[in-house]
PDB file of C-alpha atoms and ligand atoms in Angstrom:
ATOM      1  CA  UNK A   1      -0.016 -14.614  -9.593  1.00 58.00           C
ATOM      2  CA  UNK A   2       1.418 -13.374  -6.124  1.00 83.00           C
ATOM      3  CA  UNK A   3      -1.720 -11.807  -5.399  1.00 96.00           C
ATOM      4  CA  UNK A   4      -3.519 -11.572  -2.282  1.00 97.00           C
ATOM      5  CA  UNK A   5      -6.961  -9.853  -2.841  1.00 97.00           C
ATOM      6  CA  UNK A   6      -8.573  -8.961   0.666  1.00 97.00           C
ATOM      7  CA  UNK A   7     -11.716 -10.926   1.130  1.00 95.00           C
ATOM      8  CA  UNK A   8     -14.211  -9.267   3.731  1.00 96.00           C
ATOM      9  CA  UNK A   9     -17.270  -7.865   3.311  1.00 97.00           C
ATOM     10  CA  UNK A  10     -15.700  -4.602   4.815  1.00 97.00           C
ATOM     11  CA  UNK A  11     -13.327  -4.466   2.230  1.00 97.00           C
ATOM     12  CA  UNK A  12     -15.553  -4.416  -0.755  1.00 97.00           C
ATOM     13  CA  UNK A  13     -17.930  -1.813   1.054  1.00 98.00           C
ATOM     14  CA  UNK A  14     -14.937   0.497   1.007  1.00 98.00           C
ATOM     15  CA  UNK A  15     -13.806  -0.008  -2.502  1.00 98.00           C
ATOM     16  CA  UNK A  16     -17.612   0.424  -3.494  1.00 98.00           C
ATOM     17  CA  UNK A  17     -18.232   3.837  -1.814  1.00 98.00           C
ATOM     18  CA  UNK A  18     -14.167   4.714  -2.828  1.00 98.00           C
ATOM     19  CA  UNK A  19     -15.199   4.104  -6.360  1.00 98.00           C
ATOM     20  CA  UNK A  20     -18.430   6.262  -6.636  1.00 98.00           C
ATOM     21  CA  UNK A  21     -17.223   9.661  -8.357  1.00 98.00           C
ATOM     22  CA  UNK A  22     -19.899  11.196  -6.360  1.00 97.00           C
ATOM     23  CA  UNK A  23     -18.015  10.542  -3.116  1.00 97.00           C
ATOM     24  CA  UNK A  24     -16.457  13.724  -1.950  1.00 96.00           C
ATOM     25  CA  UNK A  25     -12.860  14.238  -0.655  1.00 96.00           C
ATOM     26  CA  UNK A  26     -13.528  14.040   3.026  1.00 97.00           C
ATOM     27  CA  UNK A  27     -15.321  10.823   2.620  1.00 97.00           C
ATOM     28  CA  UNK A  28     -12.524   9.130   0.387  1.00 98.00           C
ATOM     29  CA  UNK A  29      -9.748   9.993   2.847  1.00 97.00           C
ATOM     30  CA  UNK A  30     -11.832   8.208   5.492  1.00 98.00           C
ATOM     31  CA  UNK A  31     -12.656   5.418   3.391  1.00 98.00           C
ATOM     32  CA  UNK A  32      -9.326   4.957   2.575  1.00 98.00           C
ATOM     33  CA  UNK A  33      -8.302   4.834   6.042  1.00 98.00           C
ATOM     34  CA  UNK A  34     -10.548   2.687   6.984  1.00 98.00           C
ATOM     35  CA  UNK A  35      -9.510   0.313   3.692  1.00 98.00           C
ATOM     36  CA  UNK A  36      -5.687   0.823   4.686  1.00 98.00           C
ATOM     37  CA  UNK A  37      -6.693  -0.414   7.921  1.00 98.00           C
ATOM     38  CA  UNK A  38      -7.793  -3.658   6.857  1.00 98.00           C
ATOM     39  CA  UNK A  39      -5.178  -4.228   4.601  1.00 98.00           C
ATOM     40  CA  UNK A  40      -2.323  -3.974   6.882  1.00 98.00           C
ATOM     41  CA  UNK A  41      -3.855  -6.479   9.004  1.00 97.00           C
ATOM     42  CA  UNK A  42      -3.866  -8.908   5.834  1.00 96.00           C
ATOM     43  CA  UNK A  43      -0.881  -7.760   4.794  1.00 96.00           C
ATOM     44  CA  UNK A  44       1.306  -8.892   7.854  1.00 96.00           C
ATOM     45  CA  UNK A  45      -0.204 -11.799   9.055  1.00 95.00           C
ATOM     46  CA  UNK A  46       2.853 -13.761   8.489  1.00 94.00           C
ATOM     47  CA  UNK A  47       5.401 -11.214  10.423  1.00 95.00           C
ATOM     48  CA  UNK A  48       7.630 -13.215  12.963  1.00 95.00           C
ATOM     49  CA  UNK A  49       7.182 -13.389  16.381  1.00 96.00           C
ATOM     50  CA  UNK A  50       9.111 -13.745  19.436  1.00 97.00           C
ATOM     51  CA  UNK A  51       8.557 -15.141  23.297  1.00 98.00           C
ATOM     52  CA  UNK A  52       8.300 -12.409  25.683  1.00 98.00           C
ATOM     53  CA  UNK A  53       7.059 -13.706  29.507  1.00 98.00           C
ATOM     54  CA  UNK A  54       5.155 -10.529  31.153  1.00 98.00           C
ATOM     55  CA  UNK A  55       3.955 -10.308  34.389  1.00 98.00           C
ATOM     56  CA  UNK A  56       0.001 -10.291  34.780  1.00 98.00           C
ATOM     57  CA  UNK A  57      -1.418  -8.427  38.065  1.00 98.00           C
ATOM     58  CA  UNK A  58      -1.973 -12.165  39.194  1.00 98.00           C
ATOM     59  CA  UNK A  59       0.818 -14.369  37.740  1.00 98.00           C
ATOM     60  CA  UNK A  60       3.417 -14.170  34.877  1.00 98.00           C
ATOM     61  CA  UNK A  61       2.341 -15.527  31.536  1.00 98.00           C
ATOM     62  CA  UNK A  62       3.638 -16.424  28.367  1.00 98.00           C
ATOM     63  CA  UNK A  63       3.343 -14.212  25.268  1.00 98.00           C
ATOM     64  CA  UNK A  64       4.441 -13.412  21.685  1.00 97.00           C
ATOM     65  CA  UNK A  65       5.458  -9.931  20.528  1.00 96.00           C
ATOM     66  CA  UNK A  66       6.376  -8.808  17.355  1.00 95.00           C
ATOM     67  CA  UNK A  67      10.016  -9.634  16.266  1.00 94.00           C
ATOM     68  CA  UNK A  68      11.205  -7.419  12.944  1.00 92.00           C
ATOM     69  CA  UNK A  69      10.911  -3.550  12.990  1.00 92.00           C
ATOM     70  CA  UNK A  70       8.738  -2.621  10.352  1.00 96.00           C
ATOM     71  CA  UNK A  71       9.854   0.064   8.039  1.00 98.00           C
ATOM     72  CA  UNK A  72       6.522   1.762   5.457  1.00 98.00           C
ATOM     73  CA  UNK A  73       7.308   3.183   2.405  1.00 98.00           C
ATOM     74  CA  UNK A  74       4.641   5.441   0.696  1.00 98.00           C
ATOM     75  CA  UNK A  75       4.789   6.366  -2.802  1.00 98.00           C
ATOM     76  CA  UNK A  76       4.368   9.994  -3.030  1.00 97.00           C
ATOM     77  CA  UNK A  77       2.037  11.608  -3.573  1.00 95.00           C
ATOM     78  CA  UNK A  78      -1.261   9.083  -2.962  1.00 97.00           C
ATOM     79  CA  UNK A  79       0.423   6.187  -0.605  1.00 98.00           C
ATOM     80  CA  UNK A  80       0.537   8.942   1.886  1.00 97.00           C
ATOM     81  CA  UNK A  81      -3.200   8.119   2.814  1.00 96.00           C
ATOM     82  CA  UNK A  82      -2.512   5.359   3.465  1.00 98.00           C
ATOM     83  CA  UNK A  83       0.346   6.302   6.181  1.00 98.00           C
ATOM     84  CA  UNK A  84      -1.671   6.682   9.476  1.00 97.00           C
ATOM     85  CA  UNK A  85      -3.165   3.475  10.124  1.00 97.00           C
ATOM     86  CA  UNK A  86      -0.476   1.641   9.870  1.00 97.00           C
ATOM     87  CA  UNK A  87       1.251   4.013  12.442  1.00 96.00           C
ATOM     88  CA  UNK A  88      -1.910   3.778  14.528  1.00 96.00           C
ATOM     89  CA  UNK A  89      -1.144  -0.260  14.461  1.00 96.00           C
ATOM     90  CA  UNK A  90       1.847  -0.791  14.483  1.00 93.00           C
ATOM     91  CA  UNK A  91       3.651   2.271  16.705  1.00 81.00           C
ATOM     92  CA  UNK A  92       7.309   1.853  16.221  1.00 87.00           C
ATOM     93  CA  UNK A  93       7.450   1.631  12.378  1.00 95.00           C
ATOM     94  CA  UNK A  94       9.665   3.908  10.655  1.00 96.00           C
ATOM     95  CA  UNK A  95       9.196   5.935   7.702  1.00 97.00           C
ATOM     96  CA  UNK A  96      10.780   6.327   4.237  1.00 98.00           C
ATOM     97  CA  UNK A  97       9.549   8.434   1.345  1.00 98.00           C
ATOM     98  CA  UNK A  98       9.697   7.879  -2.540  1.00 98.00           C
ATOM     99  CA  UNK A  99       8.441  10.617  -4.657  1.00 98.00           C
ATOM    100  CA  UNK A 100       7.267   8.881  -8.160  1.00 97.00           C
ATOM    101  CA  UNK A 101       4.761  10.613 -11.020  1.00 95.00           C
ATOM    102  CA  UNK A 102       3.598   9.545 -14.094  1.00 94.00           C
ATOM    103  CA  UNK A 103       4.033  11.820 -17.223  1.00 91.00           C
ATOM    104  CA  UNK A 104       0.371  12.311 -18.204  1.00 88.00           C
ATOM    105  CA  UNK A 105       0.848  11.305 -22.088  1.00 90.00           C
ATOM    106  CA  UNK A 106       3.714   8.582 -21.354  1.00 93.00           C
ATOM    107  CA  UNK A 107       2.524   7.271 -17.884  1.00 92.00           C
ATOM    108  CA  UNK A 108       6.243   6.173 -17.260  1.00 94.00           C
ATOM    109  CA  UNK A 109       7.402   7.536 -13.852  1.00 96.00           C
ATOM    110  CA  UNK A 110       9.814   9.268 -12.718  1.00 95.00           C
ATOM    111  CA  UNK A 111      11.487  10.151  -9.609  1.00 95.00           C
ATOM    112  CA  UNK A 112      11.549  13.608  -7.734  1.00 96.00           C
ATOM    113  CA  UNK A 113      12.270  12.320  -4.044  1.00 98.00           C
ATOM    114  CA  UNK A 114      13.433   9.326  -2.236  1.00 97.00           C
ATOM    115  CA  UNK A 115      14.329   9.800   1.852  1.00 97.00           C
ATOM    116  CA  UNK A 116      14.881   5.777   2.957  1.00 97.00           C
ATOM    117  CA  UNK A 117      15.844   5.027   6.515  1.00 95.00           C
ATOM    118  CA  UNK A 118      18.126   2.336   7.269  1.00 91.00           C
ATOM    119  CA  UNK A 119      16.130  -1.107   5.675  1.00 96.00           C
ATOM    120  CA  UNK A 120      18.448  -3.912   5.957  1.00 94.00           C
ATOM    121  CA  UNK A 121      17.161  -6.484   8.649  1.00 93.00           C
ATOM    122  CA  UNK A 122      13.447  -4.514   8.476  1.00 95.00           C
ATOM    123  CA  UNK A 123      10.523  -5.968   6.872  1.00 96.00           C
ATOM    124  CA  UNK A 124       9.931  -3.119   4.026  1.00 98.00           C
ATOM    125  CA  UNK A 125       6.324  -2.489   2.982  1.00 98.00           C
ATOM    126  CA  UNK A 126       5.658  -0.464  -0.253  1.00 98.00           C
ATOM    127  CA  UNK A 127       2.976   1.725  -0.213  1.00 98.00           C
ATOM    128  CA  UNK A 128       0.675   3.128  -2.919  1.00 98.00           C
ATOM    129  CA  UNK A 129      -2.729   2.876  -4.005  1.00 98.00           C
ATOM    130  CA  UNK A 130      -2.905   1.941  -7.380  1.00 98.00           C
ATOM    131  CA  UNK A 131      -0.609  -0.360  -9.073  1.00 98.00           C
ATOM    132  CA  UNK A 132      -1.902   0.364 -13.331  1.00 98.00           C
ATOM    133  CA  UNK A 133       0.764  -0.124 -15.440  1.00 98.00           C
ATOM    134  CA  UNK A 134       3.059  -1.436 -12.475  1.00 98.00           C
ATOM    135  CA  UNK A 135       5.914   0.961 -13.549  1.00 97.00           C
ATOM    136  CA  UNK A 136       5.838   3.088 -10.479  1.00 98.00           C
ATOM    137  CA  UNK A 137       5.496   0.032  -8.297  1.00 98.00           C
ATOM    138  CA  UNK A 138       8.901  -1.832  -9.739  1.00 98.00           C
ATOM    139  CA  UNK A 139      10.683   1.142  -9.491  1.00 98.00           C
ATOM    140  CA  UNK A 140       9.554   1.794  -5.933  1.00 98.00           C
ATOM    141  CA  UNK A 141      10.818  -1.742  -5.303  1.00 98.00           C
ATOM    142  CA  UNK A 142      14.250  -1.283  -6.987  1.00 97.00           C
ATOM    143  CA  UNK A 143      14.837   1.506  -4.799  1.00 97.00           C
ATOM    144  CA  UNK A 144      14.327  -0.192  -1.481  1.00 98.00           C
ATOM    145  CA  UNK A 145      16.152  -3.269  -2.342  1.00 97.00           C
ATOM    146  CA  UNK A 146      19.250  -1.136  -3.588  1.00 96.00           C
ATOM    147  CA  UNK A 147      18.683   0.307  -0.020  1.00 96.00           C
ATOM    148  CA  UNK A 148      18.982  -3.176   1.530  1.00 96.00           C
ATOM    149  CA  UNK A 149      15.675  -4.440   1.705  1.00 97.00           C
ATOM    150  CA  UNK A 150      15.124  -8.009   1.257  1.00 96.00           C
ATOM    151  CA  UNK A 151      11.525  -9.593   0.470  1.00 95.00           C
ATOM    152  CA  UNK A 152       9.933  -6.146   0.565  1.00 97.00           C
ATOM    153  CA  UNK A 153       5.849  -6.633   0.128  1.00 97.00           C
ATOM    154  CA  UNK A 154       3.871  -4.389  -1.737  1.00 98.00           C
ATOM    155  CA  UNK A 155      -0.099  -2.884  -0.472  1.00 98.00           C
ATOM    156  CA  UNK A 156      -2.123  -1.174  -2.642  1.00 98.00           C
ATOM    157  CA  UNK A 157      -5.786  -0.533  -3.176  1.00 98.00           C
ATOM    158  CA  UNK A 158      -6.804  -1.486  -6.737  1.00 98.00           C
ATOM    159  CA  UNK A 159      -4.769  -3.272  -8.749  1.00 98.00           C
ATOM    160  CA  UNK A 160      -5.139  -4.345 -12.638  1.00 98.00           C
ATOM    161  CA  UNK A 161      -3.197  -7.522 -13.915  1.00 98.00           C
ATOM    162  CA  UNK A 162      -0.990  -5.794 -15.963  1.00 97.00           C
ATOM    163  CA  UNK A 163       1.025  -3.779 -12.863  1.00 98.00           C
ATOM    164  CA  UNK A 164       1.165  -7.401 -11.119  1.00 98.00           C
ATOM    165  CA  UNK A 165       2.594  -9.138 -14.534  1.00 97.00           C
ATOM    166  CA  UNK A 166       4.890  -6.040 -14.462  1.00 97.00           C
ATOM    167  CA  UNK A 167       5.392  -6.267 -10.817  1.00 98.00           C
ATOM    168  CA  UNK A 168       6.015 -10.267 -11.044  1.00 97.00           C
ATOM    169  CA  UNK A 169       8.309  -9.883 -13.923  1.00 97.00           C
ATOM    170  CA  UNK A 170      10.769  -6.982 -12.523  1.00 97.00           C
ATOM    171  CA  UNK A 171      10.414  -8.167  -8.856  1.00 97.00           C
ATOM    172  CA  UNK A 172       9.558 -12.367  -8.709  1.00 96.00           C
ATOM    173  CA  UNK A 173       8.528 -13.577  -5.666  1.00 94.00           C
ATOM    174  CA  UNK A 174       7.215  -9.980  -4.294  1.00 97.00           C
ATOM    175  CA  UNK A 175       4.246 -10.622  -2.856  1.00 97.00           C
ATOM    176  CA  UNK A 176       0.767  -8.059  -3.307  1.00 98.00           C
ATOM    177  CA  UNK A 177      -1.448  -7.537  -1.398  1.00 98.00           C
ATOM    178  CA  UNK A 178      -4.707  -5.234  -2.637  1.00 98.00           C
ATOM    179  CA  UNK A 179      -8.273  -4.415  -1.877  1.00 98.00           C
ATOM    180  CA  UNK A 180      -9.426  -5.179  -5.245  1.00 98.00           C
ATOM    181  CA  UNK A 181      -8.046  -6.766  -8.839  1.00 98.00           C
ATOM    182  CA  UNK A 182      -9.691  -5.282 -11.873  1.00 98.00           C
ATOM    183  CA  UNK A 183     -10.042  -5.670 -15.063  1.00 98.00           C
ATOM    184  CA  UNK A 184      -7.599  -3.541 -16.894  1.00 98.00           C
ATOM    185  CA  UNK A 185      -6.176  -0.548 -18.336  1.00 98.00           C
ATOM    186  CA  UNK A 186      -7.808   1.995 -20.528  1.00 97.00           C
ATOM    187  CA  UNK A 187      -5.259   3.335 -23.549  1.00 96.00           C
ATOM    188  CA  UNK A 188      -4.456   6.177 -21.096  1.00 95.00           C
ATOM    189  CA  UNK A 189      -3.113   3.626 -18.717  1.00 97.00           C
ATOM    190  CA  UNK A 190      -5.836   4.201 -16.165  1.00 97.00           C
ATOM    191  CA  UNK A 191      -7.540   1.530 -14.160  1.00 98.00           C
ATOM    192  CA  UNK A 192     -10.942   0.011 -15.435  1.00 98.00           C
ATOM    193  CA  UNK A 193     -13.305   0.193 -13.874  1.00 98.00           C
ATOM    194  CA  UNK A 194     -10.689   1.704 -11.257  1.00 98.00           C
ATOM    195  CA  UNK A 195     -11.775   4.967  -8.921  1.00 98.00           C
ATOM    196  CA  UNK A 196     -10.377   7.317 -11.245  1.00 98.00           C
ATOM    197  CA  UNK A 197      -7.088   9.133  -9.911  1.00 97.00           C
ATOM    198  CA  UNK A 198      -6.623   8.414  -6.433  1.00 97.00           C
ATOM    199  CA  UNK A 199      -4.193  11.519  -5.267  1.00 96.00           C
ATOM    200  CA  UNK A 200      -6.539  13.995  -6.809  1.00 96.00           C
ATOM    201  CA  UNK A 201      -9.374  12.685  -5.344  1.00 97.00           C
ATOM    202  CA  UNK A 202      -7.771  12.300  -2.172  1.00 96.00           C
ATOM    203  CA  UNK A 203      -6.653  15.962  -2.171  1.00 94.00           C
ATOM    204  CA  UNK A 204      -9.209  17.860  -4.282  1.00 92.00           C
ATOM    205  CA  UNK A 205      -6.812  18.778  -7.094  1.00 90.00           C
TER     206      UNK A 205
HETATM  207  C1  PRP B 301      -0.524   7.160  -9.306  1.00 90.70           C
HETATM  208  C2  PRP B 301      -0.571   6.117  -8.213  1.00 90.70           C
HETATM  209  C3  PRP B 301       0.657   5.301  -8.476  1.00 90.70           C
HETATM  210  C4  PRP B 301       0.754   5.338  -9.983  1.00 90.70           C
HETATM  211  C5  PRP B 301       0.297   4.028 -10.532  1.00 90.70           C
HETATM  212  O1  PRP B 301       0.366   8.152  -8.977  1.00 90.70           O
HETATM  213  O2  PRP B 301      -0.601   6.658  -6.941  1.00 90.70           O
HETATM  214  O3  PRP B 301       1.827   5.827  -7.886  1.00 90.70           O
HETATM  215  O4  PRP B 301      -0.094   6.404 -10.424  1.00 90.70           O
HETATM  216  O5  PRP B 301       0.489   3.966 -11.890  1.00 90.70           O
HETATM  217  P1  PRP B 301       1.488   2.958 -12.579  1.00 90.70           P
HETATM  218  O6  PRP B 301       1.259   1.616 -11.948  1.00 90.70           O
HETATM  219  O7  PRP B 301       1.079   3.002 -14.014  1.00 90.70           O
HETATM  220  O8  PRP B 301       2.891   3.452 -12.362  1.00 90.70           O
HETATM  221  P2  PRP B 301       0.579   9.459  -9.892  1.00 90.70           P
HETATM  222  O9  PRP B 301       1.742   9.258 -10.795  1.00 90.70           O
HETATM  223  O10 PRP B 301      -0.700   9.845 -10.522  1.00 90.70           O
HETATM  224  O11 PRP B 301       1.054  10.541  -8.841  1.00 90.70           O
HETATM  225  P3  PRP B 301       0.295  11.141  -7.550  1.00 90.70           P
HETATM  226  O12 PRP B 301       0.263  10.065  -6.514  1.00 90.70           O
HETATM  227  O13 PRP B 301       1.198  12.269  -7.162  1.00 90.70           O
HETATM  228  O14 PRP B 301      -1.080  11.581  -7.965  1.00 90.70           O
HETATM  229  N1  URA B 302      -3.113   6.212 -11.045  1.00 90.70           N
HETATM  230  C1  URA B 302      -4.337   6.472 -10.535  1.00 90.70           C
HETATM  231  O1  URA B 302      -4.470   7.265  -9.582  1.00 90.70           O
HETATM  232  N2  URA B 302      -5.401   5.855 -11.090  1.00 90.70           N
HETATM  233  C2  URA B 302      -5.291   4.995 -12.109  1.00 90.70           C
HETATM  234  O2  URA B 302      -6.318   4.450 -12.571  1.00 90.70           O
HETATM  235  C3  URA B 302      -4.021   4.733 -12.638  1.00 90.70           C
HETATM  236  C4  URA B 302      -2.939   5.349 -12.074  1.00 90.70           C
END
């Protein structure tokens, strides 16, 4: 599977405390943060380089600095908390915007909002939390790559096999990166044993 589950001991203290349904709103948008953070230090590892020679107070030196623009994509509403600290790492990264939700008794997805910047020549990273039935995800990905986008990589928090297998068979050769792979789906098409729904407990709603 193109999985890459994030192994640290960081990581799974996150998802722990992010899974308790006793942990309150504040708590989960730090926690998420803080999970975020980790990931998109996993998640772009592999980004090319280039040489850059700077001047030291004492000598010039050789050096490496990153090489492709970065452009994030959230999918609305939940991926945005997972915006910020990937801003806070990696400065000049642009933002585009899909707005996806799931019909409550169908769990398909449909769109309501999609802003993209420019994306060809970018490395595009997909954003969302919870990749379940994988529809949202694959449609997320369709709509970069019809915007250019080429080897976009997708970061969520929890994901169950059946959103990779969906993922895998709409998008081969995408690669995932998450916090945590679980078990399954329930017959509502929610994550087992999951953190219940992440945008209302990121919100409050
Ligand atoms: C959640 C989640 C994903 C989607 C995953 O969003 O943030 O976008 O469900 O499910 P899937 O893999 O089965 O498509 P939701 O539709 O609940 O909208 P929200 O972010 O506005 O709460
Ligand atoms: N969306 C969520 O927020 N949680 C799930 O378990 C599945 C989809």
């Amino acid at each position: 599977m193109p999985i890459h589950v994030l192994d640290h001991p960081l990581a799974a203290h996150f998802v722990t405390h992010l899974r308790d349904k006793t942990t309150k709103p504040a708590t989960f948008r730090t926690l998420s943060y803080q999970l975020s953070l980790l990931l998109a230090v996993d998640a772009t590892r592999d980004l090319p380089t280039m040489e850059r020679v700077v001047d030291t107070p004492l000598e010039s030196a050789p050096g490496r600095v990153l090489a492709q623009p970065i452009v994030l994509v959230p999918i609305l509403r939940a991926g945005l908390g997972m915006v910020q600290p990937f801003l806070d790492l990696f400065p000049d990264v642009s933002v585009g915007y899909i707005g996806l939700e799931r019909d409550h008794e169908t769990a398909q997805a449909h769109s309501y909002y999609c802003k993209l910047p420019p994306l060809a020549g970018n490395r595009v990273i997909v954003i969302d939390p919870m990749l379940a039935t994988g529809g949202s995800a694959a449609q997320a990905l369709s709509l970069v790559c019809a915007s250019g986008a080429v080897n976009p990589r997708l970061v969520c928090i929890v994901a169950a096999p059946e959103g990779i297998a969906e993922v895998e068979a709409r998008h081969p050769g995408v690669a995932i990166h998450a916090a945590a792979l679980d078990r399954g789906l329930n017959a509502r098409k929610y994550i087992l044993p999951g953190l219940g729904d992440f945008g209302d407990r990121l919100y409050g709603t």
